[in-house]
């Protein structure tokens, strides 16, 4: 077995093990979208009607509409959690162990990224199980057809998180990510409302939502749940993934933060 | 001619600003030698470690590990290097064996072989019984030993340890030093042990590299350094070489060749 494959498996296994050991993180990842589903969606159900838009072939309840958006939310938070964990690992030193492996740094970072995506897929699987038990109607094969979309969307968001991790100097600065990245990405997307609703609200809002790569990630998931491919979404998410991954690998420096921290502790 | 396990040549690094963390330093560690990198806090020891492991890029100069340049051929250089950083780098939520398996995988060692080596190293460091415990449950001394076991899994020929005894009590420090000396003697591993504690040096066998304010002030076997400074003990030599008042550089950039 190739050393690269062994290392890849080891890195993914470590991410999964860390996730399994952190029960609070697992519960947190599930509770957030479930609150939106059980509380927010139930409240909006009466107020917000959804016209028949692809991929849906009939009128659907609001809960059904926001399922892809909440799956996207799980992956978005997981991507940001991954970048938080990279900043934490860099400050705590465990990132050094990864990067002193003799394998190329780009490969190690991408493997780490994929490890995070695998964790997000596990979270989504648990969420879909609850969605089914809650009675939301999805095709029986949806968990399988959505898998490629989850991998691609997870990679895009994980790579975006890694770009953020490469620009953040210290753990304390991470709170800004929530305000300036996660919330705008989520609310300025088609996760909670269809784009035509945004267009009704104003063209600027519609443009912002249309340019948001997370919108396309959600649409990719939405169509994939019904065994379809949204070509535009696929193209945008693929392009954004390649761009973010290239920026992340190029920009990540294990020394970032050392300038302000290590010398004080260093000999 | 024997290839040095570690060869540092004209190394210079700055974090930005006027002052250099390291200024044109050079020394060698030969195979099988136990060398103490001795310097007060802020001397540049951790910066040197970051450069030697490729985590930082130097402004100029080079680091070679068994002849392989860390900047030019990082894969070949890092494959021969084991490191214990000053900061703990174990994953507290994973067990001892999970931490070690992860590291073995990073070096391309398959599960069966990894488990065999883990058993060997943990037994050698008297930790085999605790392999299934989460690292969080271990005390500082045991965590350090796990880090040393981890650094040895890929059978490196050079071991770098950055202030490995920080936070340990005296018996744990002694045990650790004894373990690493034994590794050096039994396995022929070259060791660079960074410390600011004079009593961690064995004057009879060890080499020293005295680093102060980013410069090598002296290097060589303890007796040779003492002879050059005209001091009776390594503690006196260290005081003299790192005193606030200007001192003559003694053997600066000399080689700590065995």
Short mmCIF file of C-alpha atoms in Angstrom, two decimals:
data_model
loop_
_atom_site.label_atom_id
_atom_site.label_comp_id
_atom_site.label_asym_id
_atom_site.label_seq_id
_atom_site.Cartn_x
_atom_site.Cartn_y
_atom_site.Cartn_z
CA UNK A 1 0.00 0.00 0.00
CA UNK A 2 1.39 3.40 -0.95
CA UNK A 3 2.65 5.66 1.81
CA UNK A 4 0.44 8.43 0.45
CA UNK A 5 -2.69 6.28 0.77
CA UNK A 6 -1.72 5.19 4.29
CA UNK A 7 -1.19 8.82 5.27
CA UNK A 8 -4.50 9.85 3.70
CA UNK A 9 -6.37 7.15 5.61
CA UNK A 10 -4.59 8.13 8.84
CA UNK A 11 -5.50 11.81 8.46
CA UNK A 12 -9.17 11.05 7.69
CA UNK A 13 -9.36 8.53 10.55
CA UNK A 14 -7.97 11.12 12.96
CA UNK A 15 -10.62 13.68 11.96
CA UNK A 16 -13.40 11.10 12.38
CA UNK A 17 -12.01 9.92 15.74
CA UNK A 18 -11.76 13.49 17.03
CA UNK A 19 -15.35 14.07 15.97
CA UNK A 20 -16.57 10.88 17.62
CA UNK A 21 -14.72 11.76 20.84
CA UNK A 22 -16.26 15.24 20.95
CA UNK A 23 -19.92 14.44 21.67
CA UNK A 24 -20.82 18.09 22.21
CA UNK A 25 -19.63 18.88 18.69
CA UNK A 26 -21.74 16.07 17.26
CA UNK A 27 -24.84 17.21 19.16
CA UNK A 28 -24.20 20.85 18.29
CA UNK A 29 -23.91 19.98 14.61
CA UNK A 30 -27.33 18.29 14.75
CA UNK A 31 -29.21 20.59 17.11
CA UNK A 32 -28.57 23.74 15.05
CA UNK A 33 -30.34 22.60 11.85
CA UNK A 34 -33.02 20.74 13.81
CA UNK A 35 -33.99 23.93 15.67
CA UNK A 36 -34.34 25.64 12.30
CA UNK A 37 -36.39 22.76 10.98
CA UNK A 38 -38.69 22.25 13.96
CA UNK A 39 -39.10 25.88 15.08
CA UNK A 40 -38.24 28.30 12.29
CA UNK A 41 -39.72 26.26 9.44
CA UNK A 42 -42.86 25.47 11.40
CA UNK A 43 -43.41 29.18 12.02
CA UNK A 44 -42.75 30.21 8.42
CA UNK A 45 -44.77 27.42 6.91
CA UNK A 46 -47.99 29.45 7.04
CA UNK A 47 -46.39 32.74 6.04
CA UNK A 48 -44.21 31.63 3.15
CA UNK A 49 -45.70 29.79 0.19
CA UNK A 50 -43.36 28.17 -2.27
CA UNK A 51 -44.25 28.19 -5.96
CA UNK A 52 -43.52 25.12 -8.04
CA UNK A 53 -39.86 25.54 -8.99
CA UNK A 54 -37.35 22.96 -10.21
CA UNK A 55 -36.48 20.36 -9.05
CA UNK A 56 -39.89 20.13 -7.35
CA UNK A 57 -42.77 18.90 -9.50
CA UNK A 58 -45.56 19.94 -7.18
CA UNK A 59 -46.24 22.26 -4.25
CA UNK A 60 -44.07 21.43 -1.30
CA UNK A 61 -44.26 22.39 2.37
CA UNK A 62 -41.68 24.92 3.58
CA UNK A 63 -39.95 22.25 5.71
CA UNK A 64 -39.18 20.30 2.56
CA UNK A 65 -37.81 23.43 0.88
CA UNK A 66 -35.31 24.24 3.60
CA UNK A 67 -33.88 20.72 4.02
CA UNK A 68 -31.14 21.31 1.37
CA UNK A 69 -30.38 24.69 2.94
CA UNK A 70 -30.01 23.09 6.36
CA UNK A 71 -27.75 20.40 4.90
CA UNK A 72 -25.71 23.26 3.45
CA UNK A 73 -25.75 24.89 6.89
CA UNK A 74 -24.33 21.72 8.47
CA UNK A 75 -21.52 21.70 5.92
CA UNK A 76 -20.95 25.45 6.25
CA UNK A 77 -20.55 25.24 10.02
CA UNK A 78 -18.44 22.13 9.68
CA UNK A 79 -16.16 23.92 7.20
CA UNK A 80 -15.77 26.82 9.61
CA UNK A 81 -15.29 24.41 12.51
CA UNK A 82 -12.54 22.78 10.45
CA UNK A 83 -10.79 26.09 9.95
CA UNK A 84 -11.21 26.95 13.63
CA UNK A 85 -9.66 23.62 14.45
CA UNK A 86 -6.76 24.36 12.08
CA UNK A 87 -6.09 27.67 13.78
CA UNK A 88 -6.37 25.91 17.15
CA UNK A 89 -4.07 23.10 16.03
CA UNK A 90 -1.58 25.63 14.74
CA UNK A 91 -1.58 27.45 18.04
CA UNK A 92 -1.55 24.24 20.07
CA UNK A 93 1.20 22.78 17.92
CA UNK A 94 -0.44 19.63 16.55
CA UNK A 95 -0.45 21.13 13.04
CA UNK A 96 3.35 20.97 13.23
CA UNK A 97 3.21 17.22 13.50
CA UNK A 98 1.13 17.02 10.33
CA UNK A 99 3.44 19.35 8.45
CA UNK A 100 6.69 17.66 9.50
CA UNK A 101 5.58 14.53 7.65
CA UNK A 102 7.87 13.94 4.65
CA UNK A 103 4.89 14.07 2.28
CA UNK A 104 4.19 17.26 0.29
CA UNK A 105 2.45 20.00 2.23
CA UNK A 106 -0.27 20.49 -0.42
CA UNK A 107 -1.21 16.82 -0.19
CA UNK A 108 -1.30 16.91 3.62
CA UNK A 109 -3.56 19.97 3.68
CA UNK A 110 -5.91 18.51 1.07
CA UNK A 111 -6.10 15.24 3.00
CA UNK A 112 -6.94 17.19 6.13
CA UNK A 113 -9.62 19.02 4.15
CA UNK A 114 -11.13 15.75 2.92
CA UNK A 115 -11.12 14.43 6.48
CA UNK A 116 -13.34 17.37 7.44
CA UNK A 117 -15.66 16.64 4.50
CA UNK A 118 -16.07 13.03 5.63
CA UNK A 119 -17.09 14.30 9.07
CA UNK A 120 -19.67 16.63 7.50
CA UNK A 121 -21.11 13.73 5.48
CA UNK A 122 -21.58 11.76 8.71
CA UNK A 123 -23.39 14.74 10.24
CA UNK A 124 -25.65 15.07 7.20
CA UNK A 125 -26.42 11.33 7.28
CA UNK A 126 -27.64 11.66 10.88
CA UNK A 127 -29.67 14.76 9.95
CA UNK A 128 -31.31 13.01 6.98
CA UNK A 129 -32.28 10.11 9.21
CA UNK A 130 -34.08 12.50 11.59
CA UNK A 131 -35.66 14.32 8.64
CA UNK A 132 -37.08 11.03 7.43
CA UNK A 133 -38.39 10.13 10.89
CA UNK A 134 -39.97 13.61 11.12
CA UNK A 135 -41.98 12.71 8.04
CA UNK A 136 -40.45 14.95 5.39
CA UNK A 137 -40.85 13.31 2.03
CA UNK A 138 -37.61 12.75 0.14
CA UNK A 139 -36.86 10.15 -2.54
CA UNK A 140 -35.72 6.85 -1.06
CA UNK A 141 -32.39 7.03 -2.90
CA UNK A 142 -31.75 10.67 -1.91
CA UNK A 143 -28.96 9.80 0.59
CA UNK A 144 -27.05 8.14 -2.25
CA UNK A 145 -27.68 10.65 -5.02
CA UNK A 146 -26.79 13.57 -2.76
CA UNK A 147 -23.41 12.10 -1.80
CA UNK A 148 -21.35 13.54 -4.71
CA UNK A 149 -22.92 16.97 -4.12
CA UNK A 150 -22.05 16.73 -0.41
CA UNK A 151 -18.45 15.87 -1.21
CA UNK A 152 -18.08 18.77 -3.64
CA UNK A 153 -19.92 21.31 -1.48
CA UNK A 154 -18.01 20.12 1.61
CA UNK A 155 -14.73 20.56 -0.24
CA UNK A 156 -15.68 24.08 -1.31
CA UNK A 157 -16.67 25.15 2.20
CA UNK A 158 -13.74 23.36 3.82
CA UNK A 159 -11.34 25.04 1.40
CA UNK A 160 -12.97 28.39 2.14
CA UNK A 161 -12.49 27.69 5.84
CA UNK A 162 -8.84 26.87 5.18
CA UNK A 163 -8.39 30.16 3.31
CA UNK A 164 -9.82 31.91 6.37
CA UNK A 165 -7.56 29.89 8.67
CA UNK A 166 -4.57 31.01 6.61
CA UNK A 167 -5.49 34.65 7.09
CA UNK A 168 -6.34 34.51 10.79
CA UNK A 169 -3.41 35.19 13.03
CA UNK A 170 -4.82 34.11 16.37
CA UNK A 171 -7.68 32.09 17.75
CA UNK A 172 -9.22 35.17 19.36
CA UNK A 173 -9.83 36.71 15.92
CA UNK A 174 -12.03 33.85 14.86
CA UNK A 175 -15.27 35.33 16.24
CA UNK A 176 -15.23 37.81 13.35
CA UNK A 177 -15.58 34.91 10.94
CA UNK A 178 -19.06 34.21 12.28
CA UNK A 179 -20.22 37.78 11.76
CA UNK A 180 -18.54 38.53 8.48
CA UNK A 181 -18.52 35.17 6.73
CA UNK A 182 -20.95 32.56 8.06
CA UNK A 183 -24.02 34.75 8.54
CA UNK A 184 -23.77 36.64 5.20
CA UNK A 185 -23.07 33.38 3.34
CA UNK A 186 -26.07 31.69 4.92
CA UNK A 187 -28.65 34.47 4.86
CA UNK A 188 -27.69 35.80 1.42
CA UNK A 189 -28.39 32.46 -0.19
CA UNK A 190 -31.26 30.28 -1.35
CA UNK A 191 -31.05 28.22 1.85
CA UNK A 192 -34.11 29.79 3.48
CA UNK A 193 -35.96 31.47 0.60
CA UNK A 194 -36.07 30.81 -3.13
CA UNK A 195 -34.13 33.29 -5.27
CA UNK A 196 -37.30 34.59 -6.92
CA UNK A 197 -38.42 35.80 -3.50
CA UNK A 198 -35.14 37.70 -3.21
CA UNK A 199 -35.71 39.22 -6.63
CA UNK A 200 -39.09 40.47 -5.43
CA UNK A 201 -37.33 42.08 -2.47
CA UNK A 202 -34.82 43.94 -4.66
CA UNK A 203 -32.37 43.37 -7.53
CA UNK A 204 -29.28 44.07 -5.42
CA UNK A 205 -30.25 41.37 -2.94
CA UNK A 206 -30.88 38.97 -5.81
CA UNK A 207 -27.47 39.73 -7.30
CA UNK A 208 -25.72 39.19 -4.00
CA UNK A 209 -27.51 35.88 -3.53
CA UNK A 210 -26.75 34.80 -7.09
CA UNK A 211 -23.04 35.58 -6.70
CA UNK A 212 -22.81 33.73 -3.40
CA UNK A 213 -21.13 30.33 -4.00
CA UNK A 214 -23.04 28.92 -1.03
CA UNK A 215 -26.32 29.51 -2.95
CA UNK A 216 -24.99 27.24 -5.69
CA UNK A 217 -23.84 24.68 -3.15
CA UNK A 218 -27.38 24.55 -1.72
CA UNK A 219 -28.90 24.27 -5.21
CA UNK A 220 -26.46 21.50 -6.10
CA UNK A 221 -27.63 19.60 -3.02
CA UNK A 222 -31.30 20.40 -3.69
CA UNK A 223 -31.21 18.95 -7.21
CA UNK A 224 -29.01 16.01 -6.17
CA UNK A 225 -31.54 14.97 -3.52
CA UNK A 226 -33.96 14.40 -6.41
CA UNK A 227 -31.39 12.67 -8.60
CA UNK A 228 -30.84 15.71 -10.84
CA UNK A 229 -27.87 17.92 -11.68
CA UNK A 230 -28.04 21.71 -11.77
CA UNK A 231 -25.37 22.51 -14.38
CA UNK A 232 -24.80 26.11 -13.30
CA UNK A 233 -24.50 25.14 -9.64
CA UNK A 234 -22.08 22.34 -10.50
CA UNK A 235 -19.90 24.70 -12.55
CA UNK A 236 -19.85 27.43 -9.88
CA UNK A 237 -19.16 25.05 -6.99
CA UNK A 238 -16.41 23.25 -8.92
CA UNK A 239 -14.78 26.55 -9.90
CA UNK A 240 -15.03 27.96 -6.37
CA UNK A 241 -13.61 24.73 -4.90
CA UNK A 242 -10.57 24.84 -7.17
CA UNK A 243 -10.02 28.53 -6.45
CA UNK A 244 -10.38 28.22 -2.67
CA UNK A 245 -8.24 25.06 -2.50
CA UNK A 246 -5.45 26.71 -4.52
CA UNK A 247 -5.56 29.81 -2.31
CA UNK A 248 -5.65 27.68 0.84
CA UNK A 249 -2.63 25.52 -0.05
CA UNK A 250 -0.71 28.55 -1.29
CA UNK A 251 -1.56 30.75 1.66
CA UNK A 252 -1.35 28.35 4.59
CA UNK A 253 1.69 28.95 6.71
CA UNK A 254 2.35 26.95 9.85
CA UNK A 255 4.45 29.87 11.05
CA UNK A 256 1.54 32.32 11.07
CA UNK A 257 0.99 33.31 14.64
CA UNK A 258 4.57 32.37 15.49
CA UNK A 259 5.63 35.94 14.94
CA UNK A 260 3.40 37.05 17.75
CA UNK A 261 3.47 34.00 19.99
CA UNK A 262 6.27 31.56 19.56
CA UNK A 263 9.24 33.80 20.21
CA UNK A 264 7.85 34.79 23.57
CA UNK A 265 7.63 31.17 24.54
CA UNK A 266 10.58 30.12 22.52
CA UNK A 267 14.09 29.62 23.55
CA UNK B 1 34.16 11.17 5.51
CA UNK B 2 31.17 10.82 7.81
CA UNK B 3 28.14 12.87 6.78
CA UNK B 4 26.88 14.96 9.72
CA UNK B 5 23.45 14.04 11.04
CA UNK B 6 22.68 17.76 11.22
CA UNK B 7 24.58 20.51 9.49
CA UNK B 8 23.59 24.14 9.97
CA UNK B 9 25.38 26.61 7.75
CA UNK B 10 25.15 30.41 7.62
CA UNK B 11 21.59 30.34 8.94
CA UNK B 12 19.88 33.70 9.33
CA UNK B 13 16.26 34.41 10.18
CA UNK B 14 14.22 37.45 11.07
CA UNK B 15 10.53 37.65 12.05
CA UNK B 16 10.52 41.09 10.44
CA UNK B 17 12.03 44.23 11.87
CA UNK B 18 15.64 45.06 12.53
CA UNK B 19 16.66 42.32 14.94
CA UNK B 20 17.45 38.87 13.64
CA UNK B 21 16.26 35.88 15.68
CA UNK B 22 19.25 33.98 14.25
CA UNK B 23 22.33 35.60 12.76
CA UNK B 24 24.59 33.56 10.55
CA UNK B 25 24.80 30.49 12.76
CA UNK B 26 26.57 27.27 11.93
CA UNK B 27 27.37 24.00 13.68
CA UNK B 28 27.26 20.26 13.14
CA UNK B 29 25.90 17.29 15.04
CA UNK B 30 27.59 14.02 14.13
CA UNK B 31 25.88 10.60 14.08
CA UNK B 32 25.56 9.11 17.58
CA UNK B 33 26.44 12.37 19.35
CA UNK B 34 24.32 13.81 22.17
CA UNK B 35 24.53 17.57 21.72
CA UNK B 36 22.93 20.11 24.00
CA UNK B 37 21.80 23.33 22.39
CA UNK B 38 22.30 25.56 25.37
CA UNK B 39 20.85 29.04 25.52
CA UNK B 40 18.79 31.30 27.74
CA UNK B 41 15.16 32.09 26.89
CA UNK B 42 14.98 34.12 23.70
CA UNK B 43 18.30 32.82 22.39
CA UNK B 44 16.69 31.52 19.19
CA UNK B 45 16.47 27.80 19.99
CA UNK B 46 12.84 27.35 18.95
CA UNK B 47 13.39 29.40 15.80
CA UNK B 48 16.26 27.08 14.92
CA UNK B 49 13.95 24.08 15.42
CA UNK B 50 11.26 25.61 13.21
CA UNK B 51 13.87 26.16 10.49
CA UNK B 52 15.29 22.66 10.87
CA UNK B 53 11.83 21.13 10.44
CA UNK B 54 10.89 23.29 7.46
CA UNK B 55 8.11 25.08 9.34
CA UNK B 56 9.93 28.36 8.73
CA UNK B 57 11.99 29.38 5.74
CA UNK B 58 15.33 31.02 6.53
CA UNK B 59 16.32 34.40 5.10
CA UNK B 60 19.61 32.79 4.11
CA UNK B 61 21.74 29.75 4.90
CA UNK B 62 20.80 26.11 4.95
CA UNK B 63 20.03 23.14 7.17
CA UNK B 64 21.02 19.66 6.01
CA UNK B 65 19.89 16.45 7.60
CA UNK B 66 22.20 13.59 6.66
CA UNK B 67 23.19 15.62 3.63
CA UNK B 68 19.64 16.43 2.52
CA UNK B 69 18.78 20.10 2.38
CA UNK B 70 15.54 20.76 4.30
CA UNK B 71 14.49 23.48 1.83
CA UNK B 72 15.50 21.64 -1.37
CA UNK B 73 14.59 18.05 -0.48
CA UNK B 74 12.20 18.25 2.49
CA UNK B 75 10.85 14.72 1.99
CA UNK B 76 14.29 13.08 2.26
CA UNK B 77 15.34 15.32 5.13
CA UNK B 78 12.16 14.99 7.21
CA UNK B 79 12.01 11.21 6.75
CA UNK B 80 15.22 10.98 8.81
CA UNK B 81 14.15 13.43 11.48
CA UNK B 82 12.27 12.90 14.74
CA UNK B 83 11.09 15.99 16.61
CA UNK B 84 9.75 16.74 20.06
CA UNK B 85 8.56 20.33 20.11
CA UNK B 86 8.58 22.49 23.20
CA UNK B 87 4.81 22.89 22.95
CA UNK B 88 2.92 19.63 23.57
CA UNK B 89 1.56 18.38 20.25
CA UNK B 90 -0.43 15.32 21.26
CA UNK B 91 -4.16 15.16 20.65
CA UNK B 92 -5.61 15.12 24.16
CA UNK B 93 -8.94 13.57 23.11
CA UNK B 94 -7.31 10.57 21.45
CA UNK B 95 -5.73 7.62 23.21
CA UNK B 96 -1.97 7.07 23.32
CA UNK B 97 -2.12 4.41 20.65
CA UNK B 98 -4.43 6.47 18.41
CA UNK B 99 -1.99 9.37 18.57
CA UNK B 100 0.90 7.08 17.66
CA UNK B 101 -0.98 5.35 14.83
CA UNK B 102 -1.81 8.74 13.35
CA UNK B 103 1.83 9.74 13.36
CA UNK B 104 2.93 6.41 11.89
CA UNK B 105 0.42 6.88 9.07
CA UNK B 106 1.86 10.33 8.34
CA UNK B 107 5.14 8.54 7.67
CA UNK B 108 3.50 5.92 5.47
CA UNK B 109 3.80 3.08 8.00
CA UNK B 110 0.96 0.53 7.63
CA UNK B 111 -1.24 -0.48 10.55
CA UNK B 112 0.34 -3.86 11.34
CA UNK B 113 3.91 -2.54 11.25
CA UNK B 114 2.84 0.59 13.15
CA UNK B 115 1.31 -1.50 15.95
CA UNK B 116 4.49 -3.58 16.18
CA UNK B 117 6.67 -0.48 16.47
CA UNK B 118 4.26 1.20 18.89
CA UNK B 119 4.50 -1.83 21.18
CA UNK B 120 8.30 -1.72 21.00
CA UNK B 121 8.61 2.00 21.73
CA UNK B 122 5.95 2.10 24.45
CA UNK B 123 7.54 -0.89 26.16
CA UNK B 124 10.95 0.75 25.97
CA UNK B 125 9.52 3.88 27.60
CA UNK B 126 7.49 1.88 30.17
CA UNK B 127 4.15 3.08 28.83
CA UNK B 128 2.72 0.00 27.15
CA UNK B 129 0.11 -0.57 29.86
CA UNK B 130 -1.27 2.93 29.32
CA UNK B 131 -1.63 2.66 25.55
CA UNK B 132 -5.45 2.62 25.67
CA UNK B 133 -5.80 5.72 27.87
CA UNK B 134 -6.66 9.14 26.56
CA UNK B 135 -3.64 11.44 26.58
CA UNK B 136 -5.64 13.87 28.73
CA UNK B 137 -5.41 11.32 31.56
CA UNK B 138 -1.58 11.25 31.52
CA UNK B 139 0.69 13.50 33.56
CA UNK B 140 3.27 15.80 31.95
CA UNK B 141 6.14 13.34 32.22
CA UNK B 142 4.20 10.53 30.59
CA UNK B 143 2.97 12.82 27.82
CA UNK B 144 6.56 13.76 27.07
CA UNK B 145 7.52 10.11 26.92
CA UNK B 146 4.67 9.44 24.50
CA UNK B 147 5.98 12.27 22.34
CA UNK B 148 9.44 10.72 22.36
CA UNK B 149 8.01 7.30 21.50
CA UNK B 150 6.12 8.97 18.66
CA UNK B 151 9.23 10.73 17.39
CA UNK B 152 11.02 7.36 17.18
CA UNK B 153 8.33 5.40 15.31
CA UNK B 154 9.72 6.06 11.85
CA UNK B 155 13.25 5.15 13.02
CA UNK B 156 14.86 8.55 12.57
CA UNK B 157 18.62 8.95 12.70
CA UNK B 158 18.39 12.46 14.16
CA UNK B 159 16.23 13.45 17.11
CA UNK B 160 15.53 17.11 17.91
CA UNK B 161 14.09 17.87 21.34
CA UNK B 162 13.14 21.43 22.19
CA UNK B 163 13.17 21.98 25.96
CA UNK B 164 11.58 18.56 26.52
CA UNK B 165 11.77 18.77 30.31
CA UNK B 166 9.75 21.98 30.67
CA UNK B 167 7.10 21.47 33.34
CA UNK B 168 8.49 18.16 34.58
CA UNK B 169 9.54 17.45 38.14
CA UNK B 170 13.12 16.46 38.89
CA UNK B 171 12.67 12.63 38.89
CA UNK B 172 10.75 12.80 35.60
CA UNK B 173 13.47 15.01 34.10
CA UNK B 174 16.18 12.58 35.15
CA UNK B 175 14.28 9.60 33.74
CA UNK B 176 13.75 11.38 30.43
CA UNK B 177 17.39 12.39 30.08
CA UNK B 178 18.47 8.83 30.89
CA UNK B 179 16.11 7.42 28.26
CA UNK B 180 17.39 9.71 25.53
CA UNK B 181 21.04 9.09 26.42
CA UNK B 182 20.32 5.37 26.20
CA UNK B 183 18.79 5.84 22.75
CA UNK B 184 21.89 7.65 21.66
CA UNK B 185 24.24 4.98 22.99
CA UNK B 186 22.23 1.91 21.95
CA UNK B 187 20.83 2.99 18.60
CA UNK B 188 23.42 5.48 17.40
CA UNK B 189 20.81 8.21 17.04
CA UNK B 190 22.17 11.75 16.93
CA UNK B 191 20.39 14.00 19.42
CA UNK B 192 20.09 17.77 19.59
CA UNK B 193 18.63 18.59 23.00
CA UNK B 194 17.69 22.25 23.44
CA UNK B 195 17.70 23.46 27.02
CA UNK B 196 18.50 26.39 29.24
CA UNK B 197 19.21 24.14 32.23
CA UNK B 198 22.89 23.48 32.76
CA UNK B 199 22.31 20.44 34.96
CA UNK B 200 20.85 18.55 31.99
CA UNK B 201 24.31 18.36 30.44
CA UNK B 202 26.57 15.39 31.08
CA UNK B 203 30.05 17.00 30.95
CA UNK B 204 31.73 13.65 30.42
CA UNK B 205 29.98 12.70 27.20
CA UNK B 206 27.92 15.53 25.77
CA UNK B 207 28.71 18.17 23.21
CA UNK B 208 27.32 21.67 23.58
CA UNK B 209 26.35 24.47 21.25
CA UNK B 210 25.94 27.70 23.20
CA UNK B 211 23.42 29.99 21.52
CA UNK B 212 22.92 33.53 22.75
CA UNK B 213 20.99 36.38 21.12
CA UNK B 214 20.79 34.49 17.85
CA UNK B 215 24.51 33.71 17.58
CA UNK B 216 26.55 30.61 18.32
CA UNK B 217 28.99 31.64 21.06
CA UNK B 218 30.80 28.34 21.37
CA UNK B 219 30.46 24.75 20.34
CA UNK B 220 32.22 21.44 20.82
CA UNK B 221 32.74 18.84 23.53
CA UNK B 222 32.20 20.27 27.02
CA UNK B 223 35.87 19.97 27.94
CA UNK B 224 36.94 21.83 24.79
CA UNK B 225 34.48 24.66 25.41
CA UNK B 226 35.65 24.94 29.02
CA UNK B 227 39.24 25.03 27.86
CA UNK B 228 38.46 27.82 25.38
CA UNK B 229 36.65 29.95 27.94
CA UNK B 230 39.19 29.21 30.63
CA UNK B 231 36.43 28.08 32.98
CA UNK B 232 36.34 25.02 35.19
CA UNK B 233 32.72 24.04 34.61
CA UNK B 234 30.13 24.26 31.86
CA UNK B 235 28.01 26.47 34.14
CA UNK B 236 30.83 29.00 34.40
CA UNK B 237 31.44 28.83 30.66
CA UNK B 238 27.75 29.40 30.03
CA UNK B 239 27.69 32.41 32.40
CA UNK B 240 30.71 33.85 30.73
CA UNK B 241 29.44 33.32 27.20
CA UNK B 242 25.97 34.70 27.87
CA UNK B 243 26.89 37.50 30.26
CA UNK B 244 25.33 40.91 29.72
CA UNK B 245 28.79 42.44 29.43
CA UNK B 246 30.49 41.93 26.08
CA UNK B 247 32.52 38.77 25.86
CA UNK B 248 34.91 37.58 23.25
CA UNK B 249 33.25 35.06 21.01
CA UNK B 250 34.86 31.80 21.82
CA UNK B 251 34.86 29.36 18.99
CA UNK B 252 31.84 30.98 17.40
CA UNK B 253 30.54 28.93 14.51
CA UNK B 254 33.02 26.22 15.38
CA UNK B 255 31.93 22.74 14.68
CA UNK B 256 30.53 20.46 17.32
CA UNK B 257 31.98 17.56 15.46
CA UNK B 258 32.36 14.41 17.37
#
